[in-house]
Amino acid sequence: MNDHEVHEECLRLLRDGMPDPTPDTFDEERDFLPLGLDMDGDVAVVTFLHQWGGSGVDPFIEGRTFHRRDGEWMGLGGGGGSAPYDPLVRRSSGEMGRYLYQYGSGRTVRNANRLLPWGAKWVNEARLRASAEVARVRVGKRFLDVPGHGHIVVVWGARRGPVLEALATDGAVLDTLDLDRPAVPVRTEA
């Protein structure tokens, strides 16, 4: 895998969308697997699971943010972190401790070419895992279908992070998560 291949795959996903069904195994030719995609107006994020067979390096999840300028997606940057244990196996809310679990976030500046240091505009992303009971996640007016592996990614360009709603297959709200506030673990009866 090289950076150019991943960038080209990101542009393809931004143009064509995620494959349906979302892949849950690695292709023999590549050591990265697309996990999620989200677009909000002129900003977007794509996440990948990276794995190096036999190298001793733990798998990690990377998010890359984009800004659409003059009709073209421009890469802004990104970052990543360790993947959760057994990253392609979906867990129940009991195992996860809640319906939505945020395990990563990132922020990139989208107007880095400004002359003065103030006035920066940001693209924010949150990498999350949805429990097996969650079918969709509502982010404002948009809906994200949860793929079989349970990983989703959310992007926003506003100052405040959105409030997410985890929805069951019948549309019932299972949980909410405010991306501007730290998550509070679910209480267990002792």
Backbone as a printed PyTorch tensor [residue, N CA C, xyz], in Angstrom:
tensor([[[  0.8410,  -1.1730,   0.0000],
         [  0.0000,   0.0000,   0.0000],
         [  0.8830,   1.2320,   0.0000]],

        [[  0.5050,   2.1730,  -0.8050],
         [  1.1890,   3.4510,  -0.7290],
         [  0.1390,   4.5570,  -0.6340]],

        [[  0.5870,   5.7320,  -0.2850],
         [ -0.3120,   6.8610,  -0.0550],
         [ -1.1230,   7.2090,  -1.3060]],

        [[ -0.5110,   7.0880,  -2.4660],
         [ -1.2060,   7.4080,  -3.7130],
         [ -2.3870,   6.4530,  -3.9530]],

        [[ -2.1810,   5.1550,  -3.6950],
         [ -3.2650,   4.1830,  -3.8650],
         [ -4.4440,   4.4780,  -2.9410]],

        [[ -4.1400,   4.8030,  -1.6940],
         [ -5.2000,   5.1170,  -0.7390],
         [ -5.9280,   6.3860,  -1.1570]],

        [[ -5.1920,   7.4090,  -1.5900],
         [ -5.8210,   8.6550,  -2.0370],
         [ -6.7350,   8.4090,  -3.2430]],

        [[ -6.2700,   7.6420,  -4.1960],
         [ -7.0870,   7.3220,  -5.3730],
         [ -8.3440,   6.5460,  -4.9860]],

        [[ -8.2140,   5.6260,  -4.0310],
         [ -9.3740,   4.8750,  -3.5500],
         [-10.3610,   5.8090,  -2.8490]],

        [[ -9.8540,   6.7670,  -2.0890],
         [-10.7270,   7.7580,  -1.4370],
         [-11.5230,   8.5480,  -2.4760]],

        [[-10.8530,   9.0140,  -3.5110],
         [-11.5430,   9.7830,  -4.5590],
         [-12.5880,   8.9270,  -5.2580]],

        [[-12.2770,   7.6480,  -5.4950],
         [-13.2520,   6.7570,  -6.1220],
         [-14.4780,   6.5930,  -5.2170]],

        [[-14.2490,   6.3990,  -3.9180],
         [-15.3670,   6.2430,  -2.9800],
         [-16.1910,   7.5210,  -2.8860]],

        [[-15.5460,   8.6780,  -2.9060],
         [-16.2820,   9.9500,  -2.8680],
         [-17.1400,  10.1140,  -4.1210]],

        [[-16.6490,   9.6170,  -5.2450],
         [-17.3820,   9.7130,  -6.5130],
         [-18.4970,   8.6750,  -6.5980]],

        [[-18.1980,   7.4110,  -6.2220],
         [-19.1250,   6.3030,  -6.4440],
         [-19.8670,   5.8400,  -5.1930]],

        [[-19.3970,   6.2290,  -4.0200],
         [-19.9890,   5.7560,  -2.7750],
         [-19.3730,   4.4390,  -2.3460]],

        [[-19.7540,   4.0050,  -1.1460],
         [-19.2490,   2.7380,  -0.6070],
         [-19.8630,   1.5770,  -1.3740]],

        [[-19.1080,   0.4930,  -1.5510],
         [-19.6730,  -0.6880,  -2.1980],
         [-20.8010,  -1.2650,  -1.3360]],

        [[-21.7720,  -1.8750,  -1.9970],
         [-22.8840,  -2.4940,  -1.2800],
         [-22.9230,  -3.9660,  -1.6590]],

        [[-22.7170,  -4.8810,  -0.7600],
         [-22.4880,  -4.6760,   0.6700],
         [-21.0590,  -4.1920,   0.9240]],

        [[-20.8890,  -3.5600,   2.0830],
         [-19.5690,  -3.0800,   2.4840],
         [-18.6480,  -4.2840,   2.6720]],

        [[-17.4280,  -4.2360,   2.1240],
         [-16.5250,  -5.3770,   2.2520],
         [-16.1720,  -5.6580,   3.7130]],

        [[-16.0420,  -6.9380,   4.0370],
         [-15.6790,  -7.3070,   5.4020],
         [-14.4760,  -8.2440,   5.4440]],

        [[-13.8020,  -8.3860,   4.3010],
         [-12.5600,  -9.1470,   4.2360],
         [-11.5780,  -8.3880,   3.3440]],

        [[-10.3010,  -8.6300,   3.5710],
         [ -9.2690,  -7.9430,   2.7950],
         [ -9.1030,  -8.5940,   1.4320]],

        [[ -8.8900,  -7.7650,   0.4280],
         [ -8.5680,  -8.1980,  -0.9190],
         [ -7.1000,  -8.6340,  -0.9090]],

        [[ -6.7720,  -9.6840,  -1.6420],
         [ -5.3910, -10.1850,  -1.6710],
         [ -4.4110,  -9.1390,  -2.1980]],

        [[ -4.8970,  -8.2330,  -3.0370],
         [ -4.0160,  -7.2530,  -3.6650],
         [ -3.7300,  -6.0470,  -2.7750]],

        [[ -4.5980,  -5.7980,  -1.7620],
         [ -4.4480,  -4.5960,  -0.9530],
         [ -4.4800,  -4.9300,   0.5390]],

        [[ -3.7810,  -4.1150,   1.3070],
         [ -3.7600,  -4.3070,   2.7530],
         [ -4.5960,  -3.2530,   3.4750]],

        [[ -5.5330,  -2.6250,   2.7440],
         [ -6.4450,  -1.6880,   3.3680],
         [ -7.8650,  -1.9910,   2.9100]],

        [[ -8.8090,  -1.7340,   3.8000],
         [-10.2090,  -2.0570,   3.5640],
         [-11.0490,  -0.8250,   3.8720]],

        [[-11.8650,  -0.3280,   2.9250],
         [-12.7030,   0.8370,   3.2320],
         [-13.7460,   0.4780,   4.2890]],

        [[-13.8360,   1.3110,   5.3250],
         [-14.7920,   1.0730,   6.4100],
         [-15.9940,   1.9900,   6.3460]],

        [[-15.7650,   3.2690,   6.0610],
         [-16.8810,   4.2110,   6.1140],
         [-16.6390,   5.4540,   5.2970]],

        [[-17.7420,   6.1510,   5.0430],
         [-17.7320,   7.3670,   4.2500],
         [-18.8750,   8.2390,   4.7380]],

        [[-18.6260,   9.5320,   4.8640],
         [-19.6870,  10.4870,   5.1880],
         [-19.3890,  11.7880,   4.4770]],

        [[-20.4500,  12.4170,   3.9770],
         [-20.3590,  13.7180,   3.3200],
         [-21.3820,  14.6460,   3.9540]],

        [[-20.9680,  15.8840,   4.1740],
         [-21.8710,  16.9120,   4.6790],
         [-21.5790,  18.1860,   3.9130]],

        [[-22.3710,  18.4300,   2.8670],
         [-22.1350,  19.6040,   2.0260],
         [-20.8290,  19.4860,   1.2850]],

        [[-19.9050,  20.4240,   1.5750],
         [-18.6260,  20.4500,   0.8660],
         [-17.4860,  19.8100,   1.6400]],

        [[-17.8010,  19.0390,   2.6960],
         [-16.7640,  18.3190,   3.4370],
         [-17.1000,  16.8380,   3.4700]],

        [[-16.0540,  16.0150,   3.5590],
         [-16.2520,  14.5650,   3.5590],
         [-15.1140,  13.9060,   4.3190]],

        [[-15.3560,  12.6570,   4.7190],
         [-14.3320,  11.8490,   5.3640],
         [-14.4840,  10.4050,   4.8800]],

        [[-13.3550,   9.7320,   4.7400],
         [-13.3090,   8.3160,   4.3730],
         [-12.4180,   7.6280,   5.4030]],

        [[-12.8430,   6.4440,   5.8780],
         [-12.0150,   5.6830,   6.8140],
         [-11.6390,   4.3330,   6.2140]],

        [[-10.4660,   3.8670,   6.6200],
         [ -9.9170,   2.5900,   6.1630],
         [ -9.3740,   1.8150,   7.3480]],

        [[ -9.4660,   0.5000,   7.2540],
         [ -8.7830,  -0.3960,   8.1750],
         [ -7.5300,  -0.8740,   7.4570]],

        [[ -6.3810,  -0.7030,   8.0950],
         [ -5.1070,  -1.1410,   7.5220],
         [ -4.6190,  -2.3650,   8.2820]],

        [[ -4.0670,  -3.3170,   7.5290],
         [ -3.5390,  -4.5380,   8.1350],
         [ -2.3430,  -4.9960,   7.3240]],

        [[ -1.2760,  -5.3100,   8.0220],
         [ -0.0840,  -5.8110,   7.3570],
         [  0.1320,  -7.2450,   7.7840]],

        [[ -0.1720,  -8.1620,   6.9090],
         [ -0.0560,  -9.5870,   7.2260],
         [  1.3600,  -9.9960,   7.5740]],

        [[  1.5070, -10.6210,   8.7460],
         [  2.7860, -11.1720,   9.1530],
         [  3.8400, -10.1630,   9.5450]],

        [[  3.5020,  -8.8780,   9.5940],
         [  4.5130,  -7.8760,   9.9030],
         [  4.6560,  -7.6090,  11.3900]],

        [[  3.7150,  -8.0920,  12.2030],
         [  3.7540,  -7.8350,  13.6330],
         [  3.1640,  -6.4950,  14.0240]],

        [[  2.7290,  -5.7020,  13.0530],
         [  2.1280,  -4.4040,  13.3240],
         [  0.6250,  -4.5930,  13.5020]],

        [[  0.0870,  -4.0580,  14.5920],
         [ -1.3540,  -4.1670,  14.8430],
         [ -2.1410,  -3.3990,  13.7880]],

        [[ -3.3550,  -3.8630,  13.4470],
         [ -4.1880,  -3.1260,  12.5050],
         [ -4.5600,  -1.7640,  13.0820]],

        [[ -4.7310,  -0.7850,  12.2050],
         [ -5.1740,   0.5200,  12.6560],
         [ -6.1940,   1.0850,  11.6890]],

        [[ -6.9420,   2.0840,  12.1670],
         [ -7.9940,   2.7220,  11.3770],
         [ -7.5770,   4.1600,  11.1190]],

        [[ -7.6440,   4.5480,   9.8580],
         [ -7.2470,   5.8760,   9.4210],
         [ -8.4450,   6.6140,   8.8500]],

        [[ -8.5570,   7.8940,   9.1650],
         [ -9.5830,   8.7490,   8.5640],
         [ -8.9220,   9.8500,   7.7640]],

        [[ -9.4410,  10.1060,   6.5740],
         [ -8.9240,  11.1850,   5.7230],
         [-10.0590,  12.1410,   5.3880]],

        [[ -9.8170,  13.4270,   5.5990],
         [-10.8440,  14.4360,   5.3450],
         [-10.6010,  15.1280,   4.0050]],

        [[-11.7190,  15.6170,   3.4390],
         [-11.6920,  16.2620,   2.1300],
         [-12.5970,  17.4870,   2.1410]],

        [[-12.2750,  18.4410,   1.2610],
         [-13.0850,  19.6380,   1.0560],
         [-13.2830,  19.7980,  -0.4490]],

        [[-14.5400,  20.0370,  -0.8520],
         [-14.8120,  20.1970,  -2.2840],
         [-14.6190,  21.6700,  -2.6600]],

        [[-13.6940,  21.8850,  -3.6070],
         [-13.4280,  23.2240,  -4.1160],
         [-13.5320,  23.1740,  -5.6310]],

        [[-14.3180,  24.0870,  -6.1630],
         [-14.5000,  24.1690,  -7.6210],
         [-14.8820,  22.8180,  -8.2230]],

        [[-15.7290,  22.0730,  -7.5010],
         [-16.2460,  20.8010,  -7.9970],
         [-15.3180,  19.6180,  -7.8250]],

        [[-14.1400,  19.8060,  -7.2220],
         [-13.1960,  18.6990,  -7.0460],
         [-12.8920,  18.4990,  -5.5710]],

        [[-12.7340,  17.2450,  -5.1770],
         [-12.3930,  16.9200,  -3.7960],
         [-10.8990,  17.1040,  -3.5900]],

        [[-10.5550,  17.9120,  -2.5910],
         [ -9.1650,  18.1760,  -2.2400],
         [ -8.8760,  17.5290,  -0.8860]],

        [[ -7.8290,  16.7290,  -0.8190],
         [ -7.4470,  16.0900,   0.4340],
         [ -6.8920,  17.1120,   1.4110]],

        [[ -7.3510,  17.0490,   2.6470],
         [ -6.8990,  17.9790,   3.6780],
         [ -5.9010,  17.3420,   4.6330]],

        [[ -5.9910,  16.0400,   4.8070],
         [ -5.1170,  15.3510,   5.7540],
         [ -5.9060,  14.3050,   6.4960]],

        [[ -5.3610,  13.8690,   7.5760],
         [ -6.0540,  12.8600,   8.3580],
         [ -5.1560,  12.2870,   9.4130]],

        [[ -5.6370,  11.2430,  10.0080],
         [ -4.8910,  10.5830,  11.0620],
         [ -5.5740,   9.2840,  11.4100]],

        [[ -5.0130,   8.5810,  12.3490],
         [ -5.5950,   7.3040,  12.7100],
         [ -5.1250,   6.8360,  14.0600]],

        [[ -5.5450,   5.6350,  14.3730],
         [ -5.1730,   5.0390,  15.6460],
         [ -5.4180,   3.5450,  15.6060]],

        [[ -5.1120,   2.9160,  16.7080],
         [ -5.2690,   1.4690,  16.8070],
         [ -6.7050,   1.0450,  16.5640]],

        [[ -6.8610,  -0.0600,  15.8940],
         [ -8.1930,  -0.6250,  15.6650],
         [ -8.6300,  -1.3740,  16.9180]],

        [[ -9.9380,  -1.3910,  17.1930],
         [-10.4170,  -2.1960,  18.3220],
         [-10.1190,  -3.6710,  18.0760]],

        [[-10.1090,  -4.4440,  19.1500],
         [ -9.8720,  -5.8800,  19.0410],
         [-10.8840,  -6.5000,  18.0890]],

        [[-10.4150,  -7.3630,  17.1980],
         [-11.2670,  -8.0500,  16.2220],
         [-12.1680,  -7.0320,  15.5170]],

        [[-11.5830,  -6.1070,  14.7560],
         [-12.3060,  -4.9400,  14.2650],
         [-13.4660,  -5.1980,  13.3100]],

        [[-13.5360,  -6.3680,  12.6880],
         [-14.6120,  -6.6090,  11.7390],
         [-15.7530,  -7.4420,  12.3250]],

        [[-15.6990,  -7.7040,  13.6380],
         [-16.7620,  -8.4410,  14.3150],
         [-17.6450,  -7.4440,  15.0460]],

        [[-18.9320,  -7.4960,  14.7770],
         [-19.8810,  -6.5710,  15.4030],
         [-20.2260,  -7.0420,  16.8050]],

        [[-20.3120,  -6.1280,  17.7270],
         [-20.5740,  -6.4300,  19.1330],
         [-21.9730,  -5.9650,  19.5350]],

        [[-22.5120,  -6.5750,  20.6000],
         [-23.8060,  -6.1450,  21.1440],
         [-23.5820,  -4.9340,  22.0460]],

        [[-24.6590,  -4.2450,  22.3800],
         [-24.5480,  -3.0920,  23.2750],
         [-24.0730,  -3.5250,  24.6530]],

        [[-24.4210,  -4.7330,  25.0640],
         [-23.9440,  -5.2460,  26.3430],
         [-22.4320,  -5.3940,  26.3700]],

        [[-21.8500,  -5.8750,  25.2710],
         [-20.4050,  -6.0320,  25.1880],
         [-19.6940,  -4.6850,  25.0880]],

        [[-20.3170,  -3.7370,  24.3720],
         [-19.6950,  -2.4310,  24.1550],
         [-19.9460,  -1.4540,  25.3010]],

        [[-20.9980,  -1.6740,  26.0750],
         [-21.3310,  -0.7530,  27.1570],
         [-22.2770,   0.3510,  26.7560]],

        [[-22.5870,   0.4340,  25.4890],
         [-23.5610,   1.4030,  24.9570],
         [-23.8360,   1.0760,  23.4850]],

        [[-24.7650,   1.8070,  22.8830],
         [-25.1330,   1.5370,  21.4850],
         [-24.1590,   2.1800,  20.4980]],

        [[-23.6260,   3.3580,  20.8450],
         [-22.6420,   4.0430,  20.0110],
         [-21.4030,   4.3020,  20.8460]],

        [[-20.2480,   3.9290,  20.3140],
         [-18.9920,   4.1030,  21.0230],
         [-18.0330,   4.8640,  20.1160]],

        [[-17.5950,   6.0480,  20.5680],
         [-16.6310,   6.8330,  19.8000],
         [-15.2240,   6.4120,  20.1950]],

        [[-14.4470,   5.9380,  19.2210],
         [-13.0950,   5.4870,  19.5150],
         [-12.0210,   6.3370,  18.8570]],

        [[-12.4090,   7.3360,  18.0810],
         [-11.4140,   8.1940,  17.4430],
         [-12.0280,   9.4700,  16.9310]],

        [[-11.1870,  10.4710,  16.7550],
         [-11.6480,  11.7410,  16.1950],
         [-10.4610,  12.4240,  15.5370]],

        [[-10.7610,  13.4170,  14.7480],
         [ -9.7120,  14.1700,  14.0790],
         [-10.2370,  15.5160,  13.6290]],

        [[ -9.2880,  16.3810,  13.2960],
         [ -9.6530,  17.7320,  12.8700],
         [ -8.5710,  18.2260,  11.9170]],

        [[ -8.9930,  18.7780,  10.7830],
         [ -8.0580,  19.3640,   9.8310],
         [ -8.5620,  20.7410,   9.4400]],

        [[ -7.6530,  21.6300,   9.1170],
         [ -8.0360,  22.9780,   8.7010],
         [ -8.3620,  22.9490,   7.2110]],

        [[ -9.4380,  23.6570,   6.8200],
         [ -9.8050,  23.6210,   5.3980],
         [ -9.4520,  24.8900,   4.6490]],

        [[ -9.0200,  25.9400,   5.3480],
         [ -8.6150,  27.1640,   4.6590],
         [ -7.1940,  27.5400,   5.0740]],

        [[ -6.2910,  26.6150,   4.9030],
         [ -4.9040,  26.8180,   5.3280],
         [ -4.1980,  27.9020,   4.5210]],

        [[ -4.7490,  28.3050,   3.3960],
         [ -4.0980,  29.2950,   2.5420],
         [ -4.4350,  30.7370,   2.9300]],

        [[ -5.0960,  30.9630,   4.0790],
         [ -5.4490,  32.3240,   4.4960],
         [ -4.1810,  33.0820,   4.8810]],

        [[ -4.2470,  34.4100,   4.8040],
         [ -3.0740,  35.2300,   5.0720],
         [ -2.8130,  35.4250,   6.5620]],

        [[ -3.8720,  35.4990,   7.3550],
         [ -3.7180,  35.7750,   8.7770],
         [ -4.0430,  34.5140,   9.5790]],

        [[ -3.4680,  34.3750,  10.7730],
         [ -3.6530,  33.1290,  11.5200],
         [ -5.0550,  32.9070,  12.0680]],

        [[ -5.8150,  33.9500,  12.3210],
         [ -7.1640,  33.7580,  12.8360],
         [ -8.1330,  33.4870,  11.6900]],

        [[ -9.3000,  33.0350,  12.0330],
         [-10.3090,  32.7460,  11.0150],
         [-10.2120,  31.3560,  10.4120]],

        [[ -9.5410,  30.4580,  11.1030],
         [ -9.4220,  29.0970,  10.5820],
         [-10.7910,  28.4200,  10.5570]],

        [[-11.0520,  27.6850,   9.4960],
         [-12.2620,  26.8690,   9.3820],
         [-11.8160,  25.4180,   9.3920]],

        [[-12.5710,  24.5970,  10.1200],
         [-12.1480,  23.2360,  10.3790],
         [-13.0970,  22.2050,   9.7930]],

        [[-12.5470,  21.0420,   9.4990],
         [-13.3240,  19.8570,   9.1490],
         [-13.0560,  18.8560,  10.2680]],

        [[-14.1240,  18.4230,  10.9260],
         [-14.0290,  17.5070,  12.0530],
         [-14.5560,  16.1370,  11.6610]],

        [[-14.0080,  15.1180,  12.2780],
         [-14.4860,  13.7580,  12.0320],
         [-14.5180,  12.9910,  13.3410]],

        [[-15.4490,  12.0570,  13.4240],
         [-15.5270,  11.1450,  14.5590],
         [-15.6710,   9.7370,  14.0170]],

        [[-14.8440,   8.8250,  14.5280],
         [-14.9070,   7.4170,  14.1580],
         [-15.6290,   6.6860,  15.2850]],

        [[-16.6760,   5.9420,  14.9140],
         [-17.5220,   5.2960,  15.9050],
         [-17.7940,   3.8560,  15.5420]],

        [[-18.2250,   3.1290,  16.5580],
         [-18.6910,   1.7680,  16.3650],
         [-20.1170,   1.6880,  16.8730]],

        [[-20.9990,   1.1050,  16.0810],
         [-22.4030,   0.9330,  16.4630],
         [-22.6150,  -0.5180,  16.8610]],

        [[-23.4020,  -0.7120,  17.9010],
         [-23.6670,  -2.0760,  18.3680],
         [-24.5580,  -2.8120,  17.3650]],

        [[-24.6870,  -4.1130,  17.5700],
         [-25.4470,  -4.9690,  16.6540],
         [-26.9170,  -4.5780,  16.5800]],

        [[-27.4460,  -3.9030,  17.6040],
         [-28.8570,  -3.5180,  17.6070],
         [-29.1490,  -2.2790,  16.7630]],

        [[-28.1140,  -1.5450,  16.3550],
         [-28.2790,  -0.2790,  15.6270],
         [-28.2950,  -0.5410,  14.1240]],

        [[-29.3670,  -0.0870,  13.4550],
         [-29.4830,  -0.2460,  12.0050],
         [-29.0290,   1.0040,  11.2590]],

        [[-29.3530,   2.1790,  11.8060],
         [-29.0120,   3.4570,  11.1750],
         [-28.6310,   4.4550,  12.2520]],

        [[-27.9230,   5.4960,  11.8310],
         [-27.5880,   6.5940,  12.7220],
         [-28.0470,   7.8790,  12.0520]],

        [[-28.8170,   8.6740,  12.8180],
         [-29.2710,   9.9730,  12.3080],
         [-28.2760,  11.0300,  12.7650]],

        [[-27.8020,  11.8110,  11.7890],
         [-26.8830,  12.9170,  12.0420],
         [-27.5730,  14.1540,  11.4960]],

        [[-28.2870,  14.8830,  12.3330],
         [-29.0720,  16.0110,  11.8410],
         [-30.1580,  15.5030,  10.9140]],

        [[-30.1090,  15.9190,   9.6420],
         [-31.1080,  15.4890,   8.6650],
         [-30.6360,  14.3330,   7.7980]],

        [[-29.4000,  13.8850,   7.9830],
         [-28.9280,  12.7690,   7.1720],
         [-28.9060,  11.4800,   7.9820]],

        [[-28.9860,  10.3860,   7.2520],
         [-29.0020,   9.0550,   7.8580],
         [-27.8270,   8.2520,   7.3240]],

        [[-27.1530,   7.5480,   8.2240],
         [-26.0610,   6.6610,   7.8390],
         [-26.4780,   5.2290,   8.1410]],

        [[-26.4920,   4.3800,   7.1260],
         [-26.7520,   2.9620,   7.3420],
         [-25.5100,   2.3500,   7.9760]],

        [[-25.7110,   1.5100,   8.9770],
         [-24.5850,   0.8740,   9.6570],
         [-24.2320,  -0.4100,   8.9140]],

        [[-22.9830,  -0.5210,   8.4230],
         [-22.5810,  -1.7390,   7.7140],
         [-22.4210,  -2.9080,   8.6770]],

        [[-22.2250,  -4.0890,   8.1280],
         [-22.1250,  -5.3090,   8.9140],
         [-21.0490,  -5.2950,   9.9830]],

        [[-19.9490,  -4.5890,   9.7570],
         [-18.8710,  -4.5340,  10.7470],
         [-19.1340,  -3.5200,  11.8510]],

        [[-20.1230,  -2.6400,  11.6730],
         [-20.5160,  -1.7050,  12.7240],
         [-19.7570,  -0.3980,  12.7850]],

        [[-18.7550,  -0.1920,  11.9310],
         [-17.9890,   1.0580,  11.9550],
         [-18.6890,   2.1220,  11.1290]],

        [[-18.7890,   3.3250,  11.6920],
         [-19.2830,   4.4690,  10.9310],
         [-18.3530,   5.6460,  11.1910]],

        [[-18.4290,   6.6140,  10.3220],
         [-17.6550,   7.8330,  10.4810],
         [-18.5860,   9.0040,  10.1940]],

        [[-18.4000,  10.0840,  10.9460],
         [-19.2400,  11.2740,  10.8120],
         [-18.3190,  12.4700,  10.5860]],

        [[-18.7150,  13.3450,   9.6580],
         [-17.9510,  14.5540,   9.3600],
         [-18.8420,  15.7650,   9.5730]],

        [[-18.2290,  16.8840,   9.9770],
         [-18.9680,  18.1440,  10.0730],
         [-17.9950,  19.3100,   9.9540]],

        [[-18.5210,  20.4250,   9.4550],
         [-17.7250,  21.6370,   9.2900],
         [-18.1750,  22.7520,  10.2110]],

        [[-19.2590,  22.5510,  10.9410],
         [-19.7670,  23.5640,  11.8570],
         [-18.8990,  23.6220,  13.1120]],

        [[-19.0580,  24.6930,  13.8870],
         [-18.2920,  24.8280,  15.1330],
         [-18.6710,  23.7610,  16.1480]],

        [[-19.9540,  23.5000,  16.2710],
         [-20.4400,  22.4990,  17.2320],
         [-20.5710,  21.1490,  16.5470]],

        [[-20.2290,  20.1230,  17.2910],
         [-20.4110,  18.7640,  16.7960],
         [-21.8810,  18.3950,  16.8130]],

        [[-22.3050,  17.5210,  15.9350],
         [-23.7150,  17.1220,  15.8820],
         [-24.0870,  16.1640,  17.0100]],

        [[-25.3850,  16.0360,  17.2150],
         [-25.9250,  15.0300,  18.1150],
         [-26.3440,  13.8550,  17.2460]],

        [[-25.8720,  12.6590,  17.5950],
         [-26.1840,  11.4520,  16.8400],
         [-27.2850,  10.6880,  17.5470]],

        [[-28.1450,  10.0510,  16.7600],
         [-29.1730,   9.1730,  17.3040],
         [-28.9900,   7.7880,  16.7020]],

        [[-28.8350,   6.7940,  17.5610],
         [-28.7460,   5.3990,  17.1320],
         [-30.1650,   4.8780,  16.9810]],

        [[-30.5070,   4.3730,  15.7970],
         [-31.8670,   3.9300,  15.4990],
         [-31.9280,   2.4190,  15.3040]],

        [[-32.9530,   1.8130,  15.8580],
         [-33.2270,   0.3850,  15.6450],
         [-33.8290,   0.2050,  14.2540]],

        [[-34.0290,  -1.0280,  13.8360],
         [-34.6000,  -1.2940,  12.5090],
         [-35.9960,  -0.7100,  12.3620]],

        [[-36.7660,  -0.5990,  13.4680],
         [-38.1070,  -0.0130,  13.4010],
         [-38.1010,   1.5000,  13.5210]],

        [[-36.9160,   2.1220,  13.6250],
         [-36.8040,   3.5750,  13.7120],
         [-36.7850,   4.1140,  15.1310]],

        [[-36.9350,   3.2600,  16.1270],
         [-36.9070,   3.6980,  17.5220],
         [-35.5040,   4.1980,  17.8820]],

        [[-35.4550,   5.2780,  18.6640],
         [-34.1850,   5.8330,  19.1080],
         [-33.6640,   4.9980,  20.2800]],

        [[-32.4940,   4.3910,  20.0990],
         [-31.8870,   3.5590,  21.1320],
         [-30.9650,   4.3510,  22.0490]],

        [[-30.2940,   5.3660,  21.4800],
         [-29.2850,   6.0950,  22.2270],
         [-29.0120,   7.4000,  21.4920]],

        [[-28.5220,   8.4040,  22.2150],
         [-28.0380,   9.6340,  21.5990],
         [-26.6090,   9.8680,  22.0600]],

        [[-25.8450,  10.5280,  21.2250],
         [-24.4620,  10.8380,  21.5380],
         [-24.1640,  12.2310,  21.0040]],

        [[-23.8330,  13.1520,  21.8980],
         [-23.4750,  14.5200,  21.5390],
         [-21.9700,  14.5490,  21.3160]],

        [[-21.5480,  14.8320,  20.0950],
         [-20.1230,  14.8080,  19.7780],
         [-19.3760,  16.0110,  20.3470]],

        [[-20.0870,  16.9610,  20.9580],
         [-19.4370,  18.0720,  21.6410],
         [-19.1710,  17.7800,  23.1090]],

        [[-19.6800,  16.6740,  23.6120],
         [-19.5230,  16.3370,  25.0300],
         [-18.9140,  14.9470,  25.1550]],

        [[-18.1390,  14.7330,  26.2130],
         [-17.5960,  13.3860,  26.3980],
         [-18.7100,  12.3730,  26.6760]],

        [[-18.5320,  11.1830,  26.1530],
         [-19.5280,  10.1200,  26.3550],
         [-19.5270,   9.6860,  27.8060]],

        [[-20.7220,   9.4350,  28.3320],
         [-20.8730,   8.9430,  29.6900],
         [-21.1720,   7.4540,  29.6020]],

        [[-20.3990,   6.6200,  30.2900],
         [-20.6490,   5.1880,  30.1980],
         [-22.0180,   4.8240,  30.7600]],

        [[-22.5940,   3.7720,  30.2120],
         [-23.8870,   3.2820,  30.6720],
         [-23.7190,   2.7010,  32.0640]],

        [[-24.6540,   3.0260,  32.9550],
         [-24.5990,   2.4740,  34.3180],
         [-25.0930,   1.0450,  34.3070]],

        [[-24.4300,   0.2440,  35.0860],
         [-24.8840,  -1.1310,  35.2530],
         [-25.4020,  -1.2840,  36.6700]],

        [[-26.4900,  -1.9950,  36.8070],
         [-27.0620,  -2.2400,  38.1310],
         [-26.1770,  -3.2220,  38.8720]],

        [[-25.8000,  -2.8620,  40.0990],
         [-24.9320,  -3.7460,  40.8790],
         [-25.7170,  -4.4510,  41.9650]]])
